[in-house]
Short mmCIF file of C-alpha atoms in Angstrom, two decimals:
data_model
loop_
_atom_site.label_atom_id
_atom_site.label_comp_id
_atom_site.label_asym_id
_atom_site.label_seq_id
_atom_site.Cartn_x
_atom_site.Cartn_y
_atom_site.Cartn_z
CA MET A 949 2.13 24.76 0.66
CA THR A 950 2.08 23.36 -2.97
CA MET A 951 -1.02 21.46 -3.89
CA THR A 952 -0.56 18.31 -6.01
CA LEU A 953 -3.76 17.16 -7.73
CA ASP A 954 -3.44 14.01 -9.89
CA MET A 955 -5.49 14.67 -13.10
CA THR A 956 -4.63 11.51 -15.09
CA PRO A 957 -7.75 10.54 -17.18
CA ASP A 958 -9.78 7.72 -15.66
CA LEU A 959 -7.76 7.71 -12.48
CA PRO A 960 -10.00 8.32 -9.45
CA PHE A 961 -9.13 11.75 -8.20
CA TYR A 962 -6.94 11.77 -5.11
CA SER A 963 -4.72 14.46 -3.65
CA PRO A 964 -1.62 12.98 -1.76
CA HIS A 965 -0.99 14.30 1.70
CA ALA A 966 2.49 13.02 1.91
CA SER A 967 4.34 9.89 0.61
CA GLU A 968 1.40 7.52 0.88
CA CYS A 969 1.22 6.67 -2.79
CA GLU A 970 4.95 5.67 -2.85
CA LEU A 971 4.49 3.60 0.46
CA PHE A 972 1.51 1.74 -1.11
CA GLU A 973 3.46 0.95 -4.30
CA THR A 974 6.41 -0.34 -2.27
CA ALA A 975 4.19 -2.43 -0.06
CA HIS A 976 2.63 -4.00 -3.07
CA GLU A 977 5.96 -4.74 -4.68
CA ASN A 978 7.13 -6.53 -1.61
CA GLY A 979 3.99 -8.45 -0.78
CA LEU A 980 3.26 -6.49 2.43
CA PRO A 981 -0.26 -5.91 3.87
CA LEU A 982 -1.26 -2.33 4.55
CA LEU A 983 -3.59 -0.88 7.30
CA LEU A 984 -5.08 2.60 6.84
CA LYS A 985 -6.14 4.42 10.01
CA GLY A 986 -8.19 7.65 10.10
CA PRO A 987 -11.52 9.27 10.62
CA THR A 988 -14.67 8.66 8.48
CA GLY A 989 -14.67 10.44 5.21
CA CYS A 990 -11.06 11.61 5.12
CA GLY A 991 -10.21 9.71 1.83
CA LYS A 992 -9.11 6.33 2.75
CA THR A 993 -11.40 4.46 0.32
CA ARG A 994 -10.71 6.92 -2.50
CA PHE A 995 -6.99 6.46 -1.82
CA VAL A 996 -7.35 2.63 -2.38
CA GLU A 997 -9.40 3.14 -5.52
CA HIS A 998 -6.84 5.51 -6.84
CA MET A 999 -4.03 3.16 -6.23
CA ALA A 1000 -5.78 0.17 -7.62
CA VAL A 1001 -6.24 1.94 -11.03
CA ARG A 1002 -2.75 3.40 -10.84
CA LEU A 1003 -1.28 -0.06 -10.42
CA GLY A 1004 -3.64 -1.64 -12.95
CA LEU A 1005 -5.08 -4.09 -10.35
CA PRO A 1006 -8.57 -5.46 -9.82
CA LEU A 1007 -10.15 -4.18 -6.56
CA HIS A 1008 -12.27 -6.27 -4.31
CA THR A 1009 -13.83 -3.98 -1.74
CA VAL A 1010 -15.67 -5.37 1.38
CA ALA A 1011 -17.69 -3.08 3.66
CA CYS A 1012 -17.15 -4.89 7.06
CA HIS A 1013 -20.00 -5.09 9.47
CA ASP A 1014 -21.12 -6.83 12.71
CA ASP A 1015 -22.36 -9.90 10.92
CA LEU A 1016 -19.46 -10.30 8.46
CA SER A 1017 -18.00 -13.75 8.92
CA ALA A 1018 -14.97 -15.62 7.58
CA ALA A 1019 -17.33 -17.52 5.25
CA ASP A 1020 -18.48 -14.19 3.73
CA LEU A 1021 -14.95 -13.53 2.72
CA ILE A 1022 -13.86 -17.06 1.75
CA GLY A 1023 -17.02 -18.47 0.21
CA ARG A 1024 -19.61 -21.19 0.62
CA TYR A 1025 -21.46 -23.84 -1.05
CA LEU A 1026 -24.70 -22.73 -2.77
CA ILE A 1027 -27.44 -24.48 -4.71
CA LYS A 1028 -27.58 -23.47 -8.27
CA GLY A 1029 -29.68 -25.21 -10.93
CA GLY A 1030 -30.44 -28.02 -8.55
CA GLU A 1031 -26.76 -28.63 -7.93
CA THR A 1032 -24.53 -27.70 -4.93
CA VAL A 1033 -21.59 -25.57 -6.12
CA TRP A 1034 -18.89 -23.72 -4.38
CA VAL A 1035 -18.81 -20.01 -4.88
CA ASP A 1036 -15.69 -18.03 -3.97
CA GLY A 1037 -16.00 -15.06 -1.59
CA PRO A 1038 -14.15 -11.70 -2.44
CA LEU A 1039 -11.06 -12.60 -0.52
CA THR A 1040 -10.71 -15.93 -2.32
CA ARG A 1041 -11.30 -14.38 -5.70
CA ALA A 1042 -8.52 -11.81 -4.99
CA VAL A 1043 -6.16 -14.49 -3.90
CA ARG A 1044 -6.95 -16.74 -6.83
CA GLU A 1045 -6.81 -14.03 -9.45
CA GLY A 1046 -4.46 -11.42 -7.99
CA GLY A 1047 -5.46 -7.94 -7.17
CA ILE A 1048 -6.24 -5.85 -3.99
CA CYS A 1049 -8.74 -7.02 -1.37
CA TYR A 1050 -9.79 -4.05 0.66
CA LEU A 1051 -11.50 -4.58 4.05
CA ASP A 1052 -13.20 -1.28 4.78
CA GLU A 1053 -13.60 -0.79 8.70
CA VAL A 1054 -12.15 -4.25 9.42
CA VAL A 1055 -12.64 -3.71 13.18
CA GLU A 1056 -16.38 -4.07 12.67
CA ALA A 1057 -16.12 -7.82 11.41
CA ARG A 1058 -16.45 -10.83 13.54
CA LYS A 1059 -13.46 -12.09 15.24
CA ASP A 1060 -13.11 -15.22 13.06
CA VAL A 1061 -12.16 -12.93 10.23
CA THR A 1062 -8.82 -12.03 11.66
CA VAL A 1063 -7.95 -15.72 12.08
CA VAL A 1064 -8.34 -16.15 8.27
CA LEU A 1065 -6.26 -13.01 7.57
CA HIS A 1066 -3.20 -13.90 9.56
CA PRO A 1067 -1.70 -16.46 7.21
CA LEU A 1068 -2.07 -13.88 4.39
CA THR A 1069 -0.17 -11.22 6.31
CA ASP A 1070 3.13 -13.06 6.92
CA ASP A 1071 5.56 -14.73 4.73
CA ARG A 1072 3.27 -17.64 4.08
CA ARG A 1073 0.75 -15.60 2.14
CA ARG A 1074 -1.59 -18.44 2.08
CA LEU A 1075 -5.40 -18.87 2.36
CA VAL A 1076 -6.72 -22.11 3.68
CA ILE A 1077 -10.30 -23.06 2.60
CA ASP A 1078 -11.31 -25.83 5.02
CA ARG A 1079 -14.62 -26.50 3.13
CA THR A 1080 -12.85 -27.36 -0.10
CA GLY A 1081 -9.52 -28.68 1.24
CA GLU A 1082 -7.68 -26.12 -0.67
CA GLU A 1083 -4.65 -24.09 0.29
CA LEU A 1084 -4.08 -21.15 -2.03
CA VAL A 1085 -0.76 -19.26 -2.26
CA ALA A 1086 -1.28 -15.67 -3.01
CA PRO A 1087 0.29 -14.52 -6.32
CA ALA A 1088 2.68 -11.52 -6.40
CA SER A 1089 -0.05 -9.34 -7.61
CA PHE A 1090 -2.13 -9.88 -4.53
CA MET A 1091 -2.38 -7.25 -1.86
CA LEU A 1092 -4.39 -7.10 1.40
CA VAL A 1093 -5.45 -3.59 2.52
CA ALA A 1094 -7.55 -2.86 5.49
CA SER A 1095 -8.86 0.22 7.13
CA TYR A 1096 -10.46 1.38 10.45
CA ASN A 1097 -11.36 4.42 12.50
CA PRO A 1098 -9.40 4.46 15.77
CA GLY A 1099 -11.75 7.03 17.10
CA TYR A 1100 -14.63 4.59 17.18
CA GLN A 1101 -12.84 1.76 18.95
CA ASN A 1102 -14.24 0.48 22.23
CA VAL A 1103 -13.52 -2.46 24.57
CA LEU A 1104 -15.72 -4.76 22.47
CA LYS A 1105 -14.41 -3.60 19.07
CA LYS A 1106 -10.79 -3.13 19.08
CA LEU A 1107 -8.05 -4.20 16.67
CA LYS A 1108 -5.74 -6.37 18.63
CA PRO A 1109 -1.95 -5.58 18.72
CA SER A 1110 -1.28 -9.01 17.29
CA THR A 1111 -3.28 -8.12 14.17
CA ARG A 1112 -2.11 -4.50 13.84
CA GLN A 1113 1.52 -5.52 13.99
CA ARG A 1114 1.10 -7.71 10.95
CA PHE A 1115 0.43 -4.56 8.75
CA LEU A 1116 2.33 -1.63 7.54
CA SER A 1117 0.31 1.34 8.61
CA ILE A 1118 -0.63 4.77 7.26
CA GLY A 1119 -2.27 7.50 9.40
CA PHE A 1120 -4.87 9.48 7.61
CA ASP A 1121 -6.42 12.73 8.73
CA PHE A 1122 -8.28 15.51 7.08
CA PRO A 1123 -6.23 17.56 4.56
CA GLU A 1124 -4.62 20.95 5.20
CA PRO A 1125 -7.10 23.75 4.42
CA ASP A 1126 -5.56 24.71 1.14
CA LEU A 1127 -5.45 21.09 -0.04
CA GLU A 1128 -8.95 20.36 1.13
CA THR A 1129 -10.33 23.52 -0.53
CA GLY A 1130 -8.85 22.30 -3.76
CA VAL A 1131 -10.42 18.89 -3.37
CA VAL A 1132 -13.95 20.27 -2.53
CA ALA A 1133 -13.65 22.73 -5.38
CA ARG A 1134 -12.76 20.07 -7.91
CA GLU A 1135 -15.06 17.31 -6.70
CA ALA A 1136 -18.14 19.59 -6.24
CA GLY A 1137 -17.61 21.83 -9.24
CA LEU A 1138 -17.44 24.81 -6.99
CA ASP A 1139 -15.35 27.96 -7.12
CA THR A 1140 -12.42 28.20 -4.71
CA ASP A 1141 -13.88 31.09 -2.65
CA ARG A 1142 -17.09 29.16 -1.69
CA ALA A 1143 -15.15 25.85 -1.25
CA GLY A 1144 -12.80 27.71 1.09
CA ALA A 1145 -15.66 28.93 3.13
CA LEU A 1146 -16.94 25.36 3.56
CA VAL A 1147 -13.42 24.22 4.66
CA ARG A 1148 -13.24 27.15 7.22
CA LEU A 1149 -16.65 26.05 8.60
CA ALA A 1150 -15.31 22.39 8.86
CA GLY A 1151 -12.26 23.63 10.80
CA HIS A 1152 -14.58 25.20 13.45
CA ILE A 1153 -16.73 22.13 13.67
CA ARG A 1154 -13.81 19.83 14.03
CA LYS A 1155 -12.73 21.69 17.09
CA LEU A 1156 -15.96 20.54 18.54
CA SER A 1157 -15.29 16.91 17.87
CA GLY A 1158 -15.04 14.80 21.10
CA MET A 1159 -17.19 17.29 23.05
CA ASP A 1160 -20.62 17.62 21.44
CA LEU A 1161 -19.94 15.49 18.33
CA GLU A 1162 -18.79 12.07 18.04
CA GLU A 1163 -16.50 13.15 15.10
CA GLY A 1164 -15.86 16.19 12.96
CA VAL A 1165 -17.33 16.92 9.58
CA SER A 1166 -15.88 14.74 6.81
CA THR A 1167 -14.43 15.97 3.54
CA ARG A 1168 -17.07 13.83 1.90
CA LEU A 1169 -19.84 15.91 3.56
CA LEU A 1170 -18.11 19.16 2.50
CA ILE A 1171 -18.23 17.85 -1.18
CA TYR A 1172 -21.91 16.99 -0.80
CA ALA A 1173 -22.59 20.56 0.47
CA GLY A 1174 -20.52 22.04 -2.32
CA THR A 1175 -22.32 19.99 -4.88
CA LEU A 1176 -25.67 21.40 -3.69
CA ILE A 1177 -24.34 24.92 -3.71
CA ALA A 1178 -22.82 24.58 -7.12
CA GLY A 1179 -26.31 23.37 -8.31
CA GLY A 1180 -27.88 26.61 -7.16
CA MET A 1181 -29.03 25.90 -3.52
CA ARG A 1182 -28.56 28.66 -0.94
CA SER A 1183 -25.45 27.95 1.16
CA GLU A 1184 -27.52 27.85 4.38
CA ASP A 1185 -29.89 25.17 3.02
CA ALA A 1186 -27.03 23.16 1.65
CA ILE A 1187 -25.14 23.24 4.90
CA GLU A 1188 -28.31 22.30 6.77
CA ALA A 1189 -28.88 19.21 4.59
CA ALA A 1190 -25.27 18.14 4.07
CA ILE A 1191 -23.68 19.01 7.42
CA VAL A 1192 -25.88 19.99 10.24
CA GLU A 1193 -28.58 17.15 9.96
CA PRO A 1194 -25.93 14.34 9.15
CA LEU A 1195 -23.78 15.32 12.16
CA SER A 1196 -26.34 15.33 14.94
CA ASP A 1197 -29.98 14.63 15.94
CA GLU A 1198 -29.58 16.73 19.14
CA PRO A 1199 -31.38 20.17 18.80
CA ASP A 1200 -28.78 21.95 20.93
CA VAL A 1201 -25.88 20.60 18.87
CA GLN A 1202 -27.64 21.46 15.66
CA GLN A 1203 -28.17 25.06 16.74
CA ALA A 1204 -24.48 25.35 17.77
CA LEU A 1205 -23.62 24.18 14.17
CA ARG A 1206 -25.91 26.78 12.72
CA ASP A 1207 -24.34 29.51 14.99
CA LEU A 1208 -20.97 28.42 13.65
CA THR A 1209 -22.30 28.61 10.11
CA ALA A 1210 -23.58 32.14 10.65
CA SER A 1211 -20.18 33.25 12.12
CA VAL A 1212 -18.37 31.97 8.92
CA TYR A 1213 -20.86 33.24 6.43
CA GLY A 1214 -21.87 36.38 8.15
#
């Protein structure tokens, strides 16, 4: 497999898995919203950052959470200097000025958020601001991108089909071993042999996902471990801090991870 690493100066590092970069560009050119699906730490956010710089677009990133409401995205009246003034939220700023609004883990947000998004995901491309009486039409440069992790969905937090079907979609997963080795080596400043050992360990751990672990080890954590190793820390200590402890609080699971580490590192 040939490894493609984009090394353009000032462009956030991202290694394409397939044709996702071309799909993103085409979606933007045609005013289509995009949904990224995949496990935590597999590169979804870095991909969006990479594409924003590649396309020369401002990026408004929103980390969605349980309390995120439509008002947090649209804006609200605030008191400043004794006066009540309207302050745009990140979604409104992106619509007014153009650029990418990225809703990370959109399924975590409150249900009223999707109601606001729907008019922006069809041919209307409009944002209605009830509090100010405005109806904004998104410029050609505006793009709505959202992401979520299907593995964490449950009955109470699930992206409805009526919302999913408003977006183009790209499925993300962890890279193939040789590609992931290159990413870890480059990002952590680690040699290929030691980066490859971390990736082999990740492969074993990911086979446990769904049994003893909620999810396998992310590429992000491998980079953290590699950074510690490159800085002079022993591999065992780096893996303990960057992989074993973050993945589980259960002593039995932690010991199983240590046993896997010993089998890979001898």
